[in-house]
Amino acid sequence: MLKKLIILPLIFLSNILWSQTENLSEKQEQYKDIEQVVVTATRTERKLKDVPVTAQVITSEAIEKSKMANFRDFMEQELAGVEFTNNGGHANINMMGFGGKYVLFLIDGERMAGETFDNIDYNRIDMNNIERVEIVKGASSSLYGSNAIGGVINIITKKLKKPLQISASALYGSNKDQNYNLTFGTKQKWGSAGFSAFYKSRDPYLLTDTEALKQEYTHGNIVEQKLSSTYIAGYTDYGFSPNVSIKITPKIQTEINTGFYFQERNTGGLDGFKVRDQFHNFRTGMKTSFQLRENSNLVVSESYDEYQKFDFYKLLNQKDKNYENKIWRVGSIYDVQLFGKHSLVAGAEAFSEDLFTFMFVSDGSGAKRDAQNYSLFTQQEWKLADAFTLVTGARYDYHSQFKGHPTFRLSGMYKVNKNMTLRGGYSGGFRAPTLKELYTDWFHPYGGGFQIIGNNNMKAEKSNNFNISSDLNFKKLNITLMAQYSKIQDKINANWVSSDTVQYINVGKTDVFSSEVSLSYRLRKSLLLKGAYTYVYENPQKRSITRPHTATVRADYTLDFLKKYAPTISFSGKYFSSMNTFGTADITDVDNTTGIDTHTEEYKIYYEPYSIWRLQLSAPLLFNFTASAGINNLFDYKTKFSSFYSSISPGRTYYIGLKWDLN
């Protein structure tokens, strides 16, 4: 019933919007965003308007306008359905009801090594080197295998387009936020060569409770936790990425990409003074493209990514490795156009992962585990009519622990006319338990102490995803409506199995329903308005850690009467609804008749709604310089108590920046 109550109004609204805008001229130009070439949804190049699978693109222009140095902050502010929480001091994503272990992150189509609390290290990502971010929401395992139950986020790095390109930028803000970027390169007849580097730093800061966190128990008891202070970690990051592309012949081209990243994380206070976390990353990859015929191509690629963590004892100037994750991947993709209308993509991949961590052996001495996966996949686009395209896809994965597993896709795209497109269909998903979930054996020293253990008898998670979307594109107006429903079987959670032991187990079924409405409207040449609203419902609700309602708004106003040096004023905000989280605790009662009684009782914690707003100014100057300034958290919101699912904003902060671009 809930699904009908939400899906039917979306379809009804789509029809109303179409009826009110169908009198617009068919000759009007659509937004240039839908002309973007994307690759993630089909693993071949397609214009966004022609992609038969629901996808979203964030352009480099949007990233540049945001003036954000941190990928986590940018994604949370830009996308209504994305929220980050603070788990153990590390960022933890939630996208449309799916956590980090269900969202596959890629850089130029390659997986990223290293995770903390099921999330990649978002600080690795150089914001200045992003050409676009492509997002496919919903299960995509038929193309990408494990970990793509909730969607795929592919970060496409910039490609050189001119004989000489140089840019440099600096940004300074509150809490000693610093961000410096440098890129340069050249494109010639033989190919191209480029280099990108960044440096970021921020001091740790303290969040102090003004109200107590309250645990409301089933039988009416309320337990208030003591007021406390929580440090939000600071960091020093730097990285660089050289790349080379060589045109061997007119039909053969090779690309080589490498990257190095370093972070030193300061948890703050006395602990941060004594011991720091250090993170090292090295990645490299090579991709060779062969144009076999005018309508067919073959791409052969390989990649390697290594991520390490160290305990750095600052006073002793010594460090100990406690984590190392290595992934290798080799693969090939063949695509061909058939009969001038249909297209076929087929590929094969071999993937291997090694993980070393002190959490694999109970005494903390460290051990190494590994897993391999081999896969074959194909996806076909059948253009059955000028207006209708049918997509079929299948993938077979053979995992060293879980053996064979097939996934499938069946979806379609119908172009009602030049302005309206409908998409929808079914996609399967699966997620093999991670090495951490299989083999962990670690004593957690905090919270009284308890053991966390893995479970190599678990089943792989499976999902069935159904989605529908509607796009309306006109000269001044773009509207997208989307709804999806996912049924997950054999979901894996870390659950208490005794008073002193947490174990990874299959906990059963979970249903996730989400819907999103987004629009972009250019009221006039100088004013652009954008907004989005997302609703998420999970069943069982008591497992959910998702705020059910989120929304974003943005207004960009350019003073175009100043012509070449016209500044742009941007006002944006994001709203997060309230939510409840649930847990259990051992309660001891003393009764004069029965004596001491210890039992487990459920409690809930209420998290208030809040919103974060930003105001910023950007203005072009002489000699290719651009100046910027802004206020983050304009209305100075601060959480009343700091916990896993509350805001980590320190309150109102400021920044100024300067960029020079020779293009």
XYZ file of C-alpha atoms in Angstrom:
663
model
C 0.000 0.000 0.000
C 2.818 2.411 0.898
C 4.454 1.860 -2.489
C 1.187 2.643 -4.292
C 0.622 5.770 -2.226
C 3.956 7.170 -3.365
C 4.470 5.771 -6.889
C 1.004 6.690 -8.147
C 1.306 10.379 -7.150
C 4.706 10.507 -8.890
C 3.199 9.212 -12.136
C 0.228 11.553 -11.744
C 2.513 14.545 -11.143
C 4.566 13.591 -14.201
C 1.417 13.653 -16.356
C 0.341 17.039 -14.968
C 3.760 18.576 -15.609
C 3.731 17.200 -19.141
C 0.275 18.545 -19.881
C 1.269 22.015 -18.673
C 4.490 22.159 -20.687
C 3.623 20.376 -23.929
C 2.822 23.683 -25.604
C 6.471 24.729 -25.420
C 8.248 24.821 -28.742
C 9.828 21.548 -29.823
C 12.682 23.578 -31.281
C 13.808 24.836 -27.865
C 17.235 23.625 -26.791
C 17.401 21.202 -23.905
C 19.833 21.563 -21.074
C 23.390 20.815 -22.072
C 23.682 18.401 -19.104
C 21.667 15.754 -20.954
C 24.166 15.992 -23.825
C 26.926 14.791 -21.466
C 28.687 11.605 -22.589
C 28.585 8.995 -19.795
C 29.931 5.450 -19.470
C 28.906 3.995 -16.102
C 25.343 2.875 -16.824
C 26.283 0.813 -19.917
C 30.133 0.586 -19.721
C 30.245 2.243 -23.146
C 29.995 5.877 -24.185
C 26.410 7.176 -24.441
C 24.828 10.594 -24.254
C 22.957 10.939 -20.986
C 19.655 11.521 -22.801
C 20.111 8.179 -24.630
C 21.149 6.056 -21.638
C 18.435 3.413 -21.112
C 19.221 3.063 -17.386
C 18.413 5.776 -14.830
C 21.626 7.751 -14.242
C 22.690 11.122 -12.878
C 25.692 13.313 -13.689
C 27.415 15.971 -11.594
C 29.527 18.149 -13.863
C 32.897 19.778 -13.221
C 31.103 23.142 -13.398
C 28.918 22.159 -10.429
C 31.987 20.989 -8.508
C 33.811 24.226 -9.296
C 30.838 26.334 -8.166
C 30.652 24.520 -4.826
C 34.199 25.579 -3.783
C 34.349 22.492 -1.565
C 37.687 20.821 -0.901
C 36.215 17.622 0.544
C 34.353 15.055 -1.592
C 32.234 13.955 1.358
C 30.941 17.495 2.023
C 30.261 18.083 -1.657
C 28.228 14.896 -2.159
C 26.163 15.500 0.963
C 25.369 19.101 0.012
C 24.735 18.373 -3.692
C 22.552 15.245 -3.473
C 19.327 15.073 -1.483
C 19.525 11.291 -1.041
C 23.087 11.236 0.337
C 23.921 11.614 4.034
C 27.179 11.073 5.902
C 27.389 10.106 9.562
C 30.334 10.033 11.945
C 31.124 6.437 12.857
C 34.230 5.979 14.989
C 35.472 9.344 13.765
C 35.238 8.274 10.097
C 32.744 9.241 7.386
C 29.958 6.717 6.749
C 27.763 7.217 3.665
C 24.063 6.475 3.316
C 22.628 6.777 -0.212
C 18.899 6.278 -0.660
C 18.818 3.854 2.298
C 22.038 1.977 1.447
C 25.255 2.157 3.461
C 28.836 2.173 2.224
C 29.139 -1.584 1.723
C 26.281 -1.449 -0.825
C 27.575 1.522 -2.870
C 30.429 0.760 -5.257
C 32.898 3.631 -5.703
C 35.075 3.725 -8.816
C 37.755 6.032 -10.207
C 37.692 5.933 -14.000
C 35.854 2.617 -13.761
C 38.309 0.965 -11.330
C 37.588 -0.150 -7.771
C 39.257 1.574 -4.814
C 41.140 -0.323 -2.108
C 40.875 0.332 1.611
C 37.835 0.785 3.802
C 36.927 1.961 7.274
C 33.481 1.114 8.649
C 32.585 -0.176 5.144
C 33.549 3.134 3.482
C 36.412 4.124 1.237
C 38.734 6.976 2.211
C 36.888 9.935 0.666
C 39.850 12.248 1.322
C 41.749 10.357 -1.402
C 39.663 12.076 -4.070
C 41.187 15.180 -5.652
C 38.222 17.534 -6.167
C 40.180 19.656 -8.630
C 40.809 16.671 -10.926
C 37.177 15.577 -11.433
C 35.650 15.933 -14.888
C 32.287 14.578 -13.731
C 30.680 12.191 -11.250
C 28.327 9.568 -12.710
C 25.763 7.995 -10.388
C 23.643 4.922 -11.079
C 21.112 4.343 -8.285
C 19.829 0.856 -7.590
C 21.323 -2.587 -8.164
C 23.986 -2.752 -10.892
C 25.519 -6.151 -10.192
C 24.780 -7.380 -13.722
C 27.582 -5.070 -14.887
C 29.715 -4.542 -11.768
C 29.323 -7.602 -9.570
C 29.485 -7.497 -5.774
C 28.927 -4.332 -3.695
C 26.674 -2.657 -6.293
C 23.327 -3.482 -4.618
C 22.660 0.163 -3.742
C 24.286 1.790 -6.745
C 27.533 2.848 -8.414
C 29.387 6.168 -8.112
C 32.046 6.558 -10.790
C 34.476 9.485 -10.492
C 35.776 10.418 -13.944
C 39.054 12.346 -13.875
C 39.825 15.233 -16.193
C 41.184 14.629 -19.678
C 43.468 17.109 -21.433
C 41.901 18.950 -24.367
C 44.399 21.706 -25.316
C 48.121 21.986 -26.162
C 48.786 23.716 -22.832
C 46.614 23.586 -19.709
C 47.659 24.970 -16.316
C 45.594 25.778 -13.248
C 46.414 26.529 -9.624
C 44.155 27.329 -6.688
C 44.291 28.108 -2.983
C 41.521 28.162 -0.390
C 41.733 29.091 3.282
C 38.997 28.812 5.892
C 38.045 28.520 9.545
C 39.665 25.797 11.694
C 42.780 26.455 9.609
C 41.210 24.728 6.628
C 43.695 24.848 3.763
C 43.408 23.477 0.251
C 45.939 23.890 -2.569
C 45.740 22.408 -6.064
C 47.991 22.354 -9.121
C 47.360 20.762 -12.512
C 49.220 21.058 -15.780
C 49.546 19.105 -18.991
C 49.609 19.069 -22.754
C 47.693 17.414 -25.573
C 49.563 16.733 -28.826
C 49.130 14.639 -31.962
C 50.916 11.731 -30.286
C 48.645 11.817 -27.229
C 48.747 13.691 -23.942
C 50.591 13.948 -20.611
C 49.381 15.553 -17.412
C 50.003 15.963 -13.698
C 47.632 16.836 -10.857
C 48.538 17.432 -7.191
C 46.744 18.584 -4.045
C 47.422 19.443 -0.413
C 44.713 19.707 2.269
C 44.811 20.252 6.016
C 42.415 21.028 8.865
C 42.841 21.262 12.627
C 40.729 19.006 14.880
C 37.855 20.716 16.660
C 35.669 19.968 19.663
C 31.900 19.453 19.792
C 30.438 20.009 23.282
C 27.014 18.662 24.289
C 24.379 21.172 25.420
C 21.721 18.498 26.052
C 22.005 14.890 27.192
C 21.490 11.990 24.787
C 18.326 10.224 25.988
C 17.616 6.498 25.749
C 13.841 5.929 25.956
C 13.127 2.342 27.044
C 10.093 0.234 26.171
C 8.597 0.387 29.662
C 8.863 4.163 29.935
C 12.227 4.582 31.630
C 14.444 7.354 30.279
C 18.184 7.167 30.784
C 20.185 10.330 30.154
C 23.817 9.969 29.228
C 26.371 12.321 30.739
C 27.187 15.484 28.835
C 30.421 15.003 26.954
C 32.737 16.510 24.370
C 33.734 14.867 21.100
C 36.756 15.671 18.990
C 36.278 15.732 15.216
C 39.563 14.645 13.688
C 41.815 16.969 11.747
C 44.098 15.856 8.949
C 46.987 16.639 6.651
C 46.577 15.172 3.155
C 48.543 15.353 -0.032
C 48.553 13.421 -3.279
C 49.590 13.534 -6.910
C 48.464 11.787 -10.087
C 50.564 11.698 -13.290
C 48.944 10.299 -16.432
C 49.981 9.605 -20.021
C 47.928 8.769 -23.107
C 49.716 7.554 -26.247
C 48.149 7.217 -29.695
C 50.072 4.196 -30.981
C 48.165 4.138 -34.282
C 44.993 5.907 -35.410
C 43.033 2.908 -34.070
C 45.068 1.932 -30.984
C 45.451 4.106 -27.903
C 46.984 3.393 -24.495
C 46.396 5.256 -21.223
C 48.534 4.928 -18.094
C 47.276 6.429 -14.828
C 49.045 6.387 -11.473
C 48.491 8.064 -8.136
C 49.974 8.421 -4.664
C 48.136 9.624 -1.557
C 49.181 10.288 2.058
C 47.154 11.324 5.094
C 48.049 11.909 8.708
C 44.927 11.998 10.860
C 44.894 13.863 14.169
C 42.090 12.635 16.442
C 42.546 15.668 18.706
C 43.341 16.195 22.380
C 46.004 14.262 24.248
C 45.435 11.103 22.170
C 46.058 13.019 18.974
C 49.208 14.531 20.438
C 50.696 11.100 21.217
C 49.444 8.858 18.400
C 48.331 9.674 14.859
C 46.790 7.525 12.153
C 48.677 7.490 8.868
C 47.285 6.278 5.548
C 49.252 5.546 2.376
C 47.815 4.712 -1.028
C 49.392 3.799 -4.337
C 47.427 2.965 -7.465
C 48.296 2.354 -11.089
C 46.407 1.222 -14.142
C 46.750 0.763 -17.870
C 44.016 0.706 -20.490
C 44.441 0.001 -24.209
C 41.636 0.668 -26.691
C 41.434 -1.020 -30.086
C 39.039 0.171 -32.769
C 38.496 -3.113 -34.585
C 36.021 -1.747 -37.117
C 34.030 1.417 -37.499
C 31.293 0.053 -35.250
C 33.204 -2.147 -32.794
C 35.833 -1.618 -30.084
C 37.866 -3.699 -27.675
C 39.270 -2.341 -24.386
C 41.820 -4.311 -22.346
C 42.687 -2.970 -18.900
C 44.470 -3.791 -15.682
C 44.677 -1.976 -12.353
C 46.381 -2.279 -8.975
C 45.455 -0.397 -5.800
C 47.221 -0.660 -2.435
C 46.025 1.040 0.761
C 47.883 0.918 4.091
C 47.184 2.156 7.620
C 49.752 2.809 10.356
C 49.796 3.763 14.022
C 52.282 6.653 14.135
C 53.760 7.286 17.579
C 54.559 10.950 17.221
C 56.783 11.388 20.270
C 58.874 8.328 19.372
C 58.789 9.000 15.623
C 57.886 5.343 15.012
C 55.027 3.691 13.155
C 53.468 0.213 13.048
C 51.429 -1.134 10.133
C 48.026 -2.440 11.234
C 46.188 -2.733 7.900
C 47.014 -3.386 4.255
C 44.514 -3.923 1.464
C 45.596 -4.808 -2.091
C 43.346 -5.339 -5.071
C 44.249 -6.429 -8.606
C 41.913 -6.451 -11.569
C 42.380 -7.427 -15.218
C 39.593 -7.360 -17.743
C 38.402 -6.716 -21.248
C 35.257 -5.230 -22.749
C 34.040 -5.625 -26.318
C 31.260 -3.463 -27.729
C 29.714 -3.576 -31.194
C 26.861 -1.871 -33.020
C 24.581 -4.380 -34.795
C 22.359 -3.673 -37.777
C 22.753 0.063 -37.221
C 20.359 -0.003 -34.250
C 21.240 -2.634 -31.678
C 24.359 -2.719 -29.493
C 26.135 -5.435 -27.568
C 28.627 -5.187 -24.702
C 30.466 -8.270 -23.451
C 33.325 -8.571 -21.020
C 35.406 -10.700 -18.687
C 37.167 -9.804 -15.435
C 39.478 -11.406 -12.901
C 39.688 -9.788 -9.478
C 41.893 -10.620 -6.492
C 41.979 -9.069 -3.019
C 44.466 -9.408 -0.151
C 43.782 -8.041 3.311
C 46.212 -7.885 6.244
C 44.932 -6.608 9.595
C 45.572 -7.009 13.330
C 41.827 -7.745 13.687
C 42.176 -11.211 12.120
C 43.957 -12.726 15.136
C 42.613 -12.399 18.682
C 46.006 -11.490 20.156
C 46.361 -8.576 17.705
C 49.514 -9.927 16.035
C 48.015 -9.631 12.548
C 47.220 -12.052 9.751
C 46.459 -12.030 6.033
C 43.427 -13.355 4.139
C 42.569 -13.294 0.426
C 39.757 -13.939 -2.033
C 39.389 -14.125 -5.816
C 36.502 -13.527 -8.165
C 36.143 -14.325 -11.890
C 33.279 -13.049 -13.994
C 31.683 -12.913 -17.441
C 29.044 -10.327 -18.324
C 27.026 -9.024 -21.242
C 24.465 -6.305 -21.837
C 22.391 -5.752 -24.968
C 20.377 -2.755 -26.096
C 17.598 -3.711 -28.507
C 16.117 -0.726 -30.339
C 12.740 -2.251 -31.091
C 11.330 1.076 -32.340
C 12.574 4.618 -32.763
C 11.045 5.501 -29.405
C 11.605 2.261 -27.465
C 14.832 0.559 -26.344
C 14.914 -2.713 -24.414
C 17.939 -3.599 -22.261
C 18.871 -7.127 -21.237
C 21.899 -8.011 -19.179
C 23.461 -10.972 -17.415
C 26.584 -11.599 -15.359
C 28.091 -14.715 -13.821
C 30.548 -14.394 -10.929
C 32.607 -17.209 -9.478
C 33.851 -16.332 -5.985
C 36.552 -18.390 -4.281
C 34.427 -18.566 -1.110
C 30.855 -18.537 -2.443
C 31.233 -20.249 -5.832
C 28.947 -19.291 -8.731
C 26.349 -16.539 -8.691
C 24.312 -15.131 -11.658
C 22.637 -11.709 -11.819
C 20.304 -10.295 -14.463
C 18.839 -7.035 -15.758
C 15.717 -6.279 -17.817
C 14.769 -2.661 -18.363
C 13.468 -0.309 -20.992
C 13.434 3.294 -22.163
C 10.511 4.938 -23.962
C 10.838 8.403 -25.491
C 7.341 9.858 -25.454
C 8.618 12.765 -27.542
C 11.638 15.079 -27.673
C 10.937 16.387 -24.193
C 9.799 13.384 -22.170
C 11.502 10.055 -21.488
C 10.340 7.147 -19.340
C 12.684 4.491 -17.932
C 12.062 1.475 -15.750
C 12.764 -2.170 -15.128
C 14.312 -4.857 -12.963
C 17.912 -5.405 -11.882
C 19.437 -8.053 -9.665
C 22.162 -7.534 -7.097
C 24.421 -9.525 -4.840
C 27.134 -8.862 -2.282
C 29.642 -11.423 -1.107
C 30.685 -11.013 2.556
C 33.910 -9.070 2.857
C 37.110 -10.581 4.216
C 36.508 -8.535 7.353
C 33.028 -10.032 7.806
C 34.366 -13.538 7.229
C 37.499 -13.616 9.371
C 37.502 -10.874 12.042
C 38.597 -12.040 15.517
C 39.231 -8.921 17.610
C 38.708 -7.724 21.169
C 37.240 -4.221 21.194
C 38.716 -2.482 24.275
C 36.142 0.321 24.632
C 32.615 0.327 26.050
C 33.556 -2.223 28.703
C 35.260 -4.506 26.192
C 33.764 -7.133 23.876
C 34.798 -9.568 21.146
C 33.971 -9.058 17.444
C 34.139 -12.221 15.357
C 33.540 -13.074 11.708
C 31.581 -15.934 10.239
C 32.704 -17.942 7.204
C 29.406 -19.855 7.111
C 27.366 -16.873 5.904
C 25.502 -16.689 2.613
C 26.039 -13.939 0.062
C 23.396 -11.199 0.106
C 21.000 -11.069 -2.855
C 18.622 -8.350 -3.969
C 15.853 -7.660 -6.457
C 15.491 -4.027 -7.490
C 12.553 -2.489 -9.374
C 12.714 1.111 -10.575
C 10.788 3.655 -12.622
C 11.710 7.204 -13.628
C 10.435 10.049 -15.768
C 12.543 12.853 -17.308
C 11.114 16.071 -18.736
C 13.593 18.371 -20.491
C 12.855 21.786 -21.942
C 14.800 24.926 -22.665
C 14.368 26.339 -19.164
C 13.020 23.413 -17.158
C 14.313 19.951 -16.272
C 12.329 17.621 -14.001
C 13.196 14.078 -12.930
C 10.954 11.763 -10.921
C 12.289 8.435 -9.716
C 11.122 5.610 -7.467
C 12.786 2.297 -6.648
C 12.035 -0.719 -4.473
C 14.696 -3.206 -3.348
C 14.203 -6.541 -1.596
C 17.394 -7.786 0.073
C 17.711 -11.403 1.197
C 20.216 -12.794 3.729
C 21.251 -9.290 4.830
C 24.478 -9.264 6.844
C 24.777 -7.332 10.118
C 27.087 -7.347 13.114
C 24.744 -8.495 15.914
C 25.147 -9.215 19.609
C 25.039 -12.996 20.021
C 25.898 -12.869 23.749
C 26.543 -10.223 26.390
C 30.221 -9.933 25.403
C 30.322 -11.021 21.732
C 29.340 -9.384 18.441
C 29.261 -11.609 15.348
C 28.568 -11.037 11.658
C 25.473 -13.061 10.722
C 22.725 -13.235 8.091
C 19.821 -11.457 9.805
C 17.124 -12.017 7.175
C 15.214 -9.810 4.763
C 15.163 -6.040 4.356
C 12.981 -3.935 2.054
C 14.100 -0.472 0.943
C 11.778 1.904 -0.889
C 12.995 5.319 -2.048
C 11.689 8.077 -4.277
C 13.172 11.329 -5.507
C 11.896 14.443 -7.251
C 14.445 16.915 -8.628
C 14.117 19.978 -10.811
C 16.267 22.639 -12.388
C 14.696 25.840 -13.683
C 16.431 28.774 -15.377
C 14.069 31.592 -14.569
C 16.139 33.952 -16.682
C 19.602 33.935 -18.186
C 21.132 35.176 -14.924
C 19.130 33.080 -12.414
C 19.188 29.297 -11.991
C 17.047 27.497 -9.413
C 17.568 23.863 -8.407
C 15.925 21.612 -5.859
C 15.465 17.960 -4.903
C 13.486 15.962 -2.360
C 14.070 12.336 -1.332
C 11.939 9.950 0.719
C 13.285 6.615 2.043
C 11.375 3.854 3.847
C 13.032 0.723 5.244
C 11.413 -2.410 6.618
C 12.151 -3.478 9.357
C 12.227 0.180 10.402
C 14.084 -0.588 13.614
C 17.194 -1.512 11.622
C 17.093 1.759 9.717
C 19.684 4.484 10.295
C 18.349 6.649 7.449
C 16.625 9.994 7.876
C 13.431 9.401 5.856
C 13.152 12.908 4.375
C 15.939 15.039 2.908
C 15.847 17.997 0.535
C 18.262 20.368 -1.194
C 17.730 23.824 -2.699
C 20.094 26.101 -4.598
C 19.876 29.492 -6.309
C 22.659 30.912 -8.495
C 22.369 34.558 -9.548
C 24.883 36.094 -11.964
C 25.182 39.865 -12.301
C 25.489 39.553 -16.062
C 25.286 43.310 -16.714
C 28.955 43.384 -15.643
C 29.716 41.257 -18.730
C 33.155 39.635 -18.632
C 33.663 40.115 -14.891
C 30.159 39.221 -13.764
C 30.157 37.761 -10.209
C 27.850 34.907 -9.191
C 26.056 34.743 -5.839
C 24.961 31.272 -4.680
C 22.619 30.401 -1.830
C 22.104 26.721 -1.032
C 20.856 24.522 1.769
C 20.045 20.981 2.803
C 17.327 19.747 5.146
C 17.537 16.527 7.187
C 14.376 15.213 8.852
C 14.195 13.737 12.331
C 14.625 10.010 12.950
C 14.698 7.363 15.665
C 17.366 4.711 16.093
C 16.889 1.574 18.169
C 19.120 -0.580 20.351
C 19.058 -2.957 23.306
C 20.706 -2.953 26.719
C 20.886 -5.288 29.726
C 18.649 -3.990 32.555
C 18.988 -5.163 36.150
C 15.921 -4.907 38.447
C 15.827 -5.645 42.151
C 12.568 -7.105 43.481
C 11.953 -7.882 47.161
C 10.194 -11.127 46.188
C 12.072 -12.488 43.189
C 15.452 -10.924 43.916
C 17.739 -9.639 41.158
C 16.416 -9.897 37.615
C 18.589 -9.126 34.578
C 16.905 -8.889 31.190
C 17.370 -7.242 27.806
C 15.197 -4.254 26.978
C 14.845 -2.176 23.812
C 15.384 1.590 23.732
C 15.192 4.341 21.118
C 17.135 7.557 20.576
C 15.512 10.580 18.931
C 17.572 12.713 16.546
C 16.171 16.159 15.780
C 15.708 17.597 12.270
C 18.152 20.230 11.108
C 19.334 22.144 8.062
C 22.675 23.508 6.866
C 22.850 26.583 4.603
C 25.662 28.132 2.553
C 26.213 31.555 0.993
C 29.037 32.142 -1.453
C 30.359 34.648 -3.971
C 32.558 33.935 -6.975
C 33.924 36.566 -9.344
C 36.247 36.430 -12.375
C 39.174 38.867 -12.289
C 41.900 40.081 -14.628
C 44.581 37.748 -15.981
C 42.458 34.555 -15.684
C 42.071 34.787 -11.903
C 38.833 33.942 -10.068
C 38.191 34.992 -6.480
C 35.695 33.360 -4.134
C 34.426 33.765 -0.592
C 31.702 32.103 1.393
C 29.979 31.237 4.652
C 29.309 27.606 5.533
C 26.490 26.771 7.962
C 25.164 30.303 7.586
C 22.682 30.087 10.472
C 25.208 28.508 12.863
C 23.472 25.170 13.543
C 25.176 22.988 16.172
C 23.997 19.583 17.336
C 22.670 19.359 20.901
C 24.533 16.112 21.494
C 27.206 14.380 19.464
C 26.578 10.771 18.478
C 26.871 8.493 15.443
C 23.981 10.078 13.524
C 24.164 13.768 14.462
C 25.730 16.606 12.518
C 29.474 17.146 12.940
C 29.414 20.789 11.826
C 31.384 23.078 14.173
C 28.908 25.883 13.434
C 29.358 28.873 11.168
C 32.663 28.940 9.268
C 34.162 31.137 6.556
C 36.480 30.727 3.593
C 38.242 32.724 0.882
C 39.854 31.354 -2.272
C 41.742 32.302 -5.407
C 42.196 30.326 -8.648
C 44.281 30.917 -11.764
C 43.373 29.015 -14.908
C 45.218 29.079 -18.227
C 42.983 27.207 -20.688
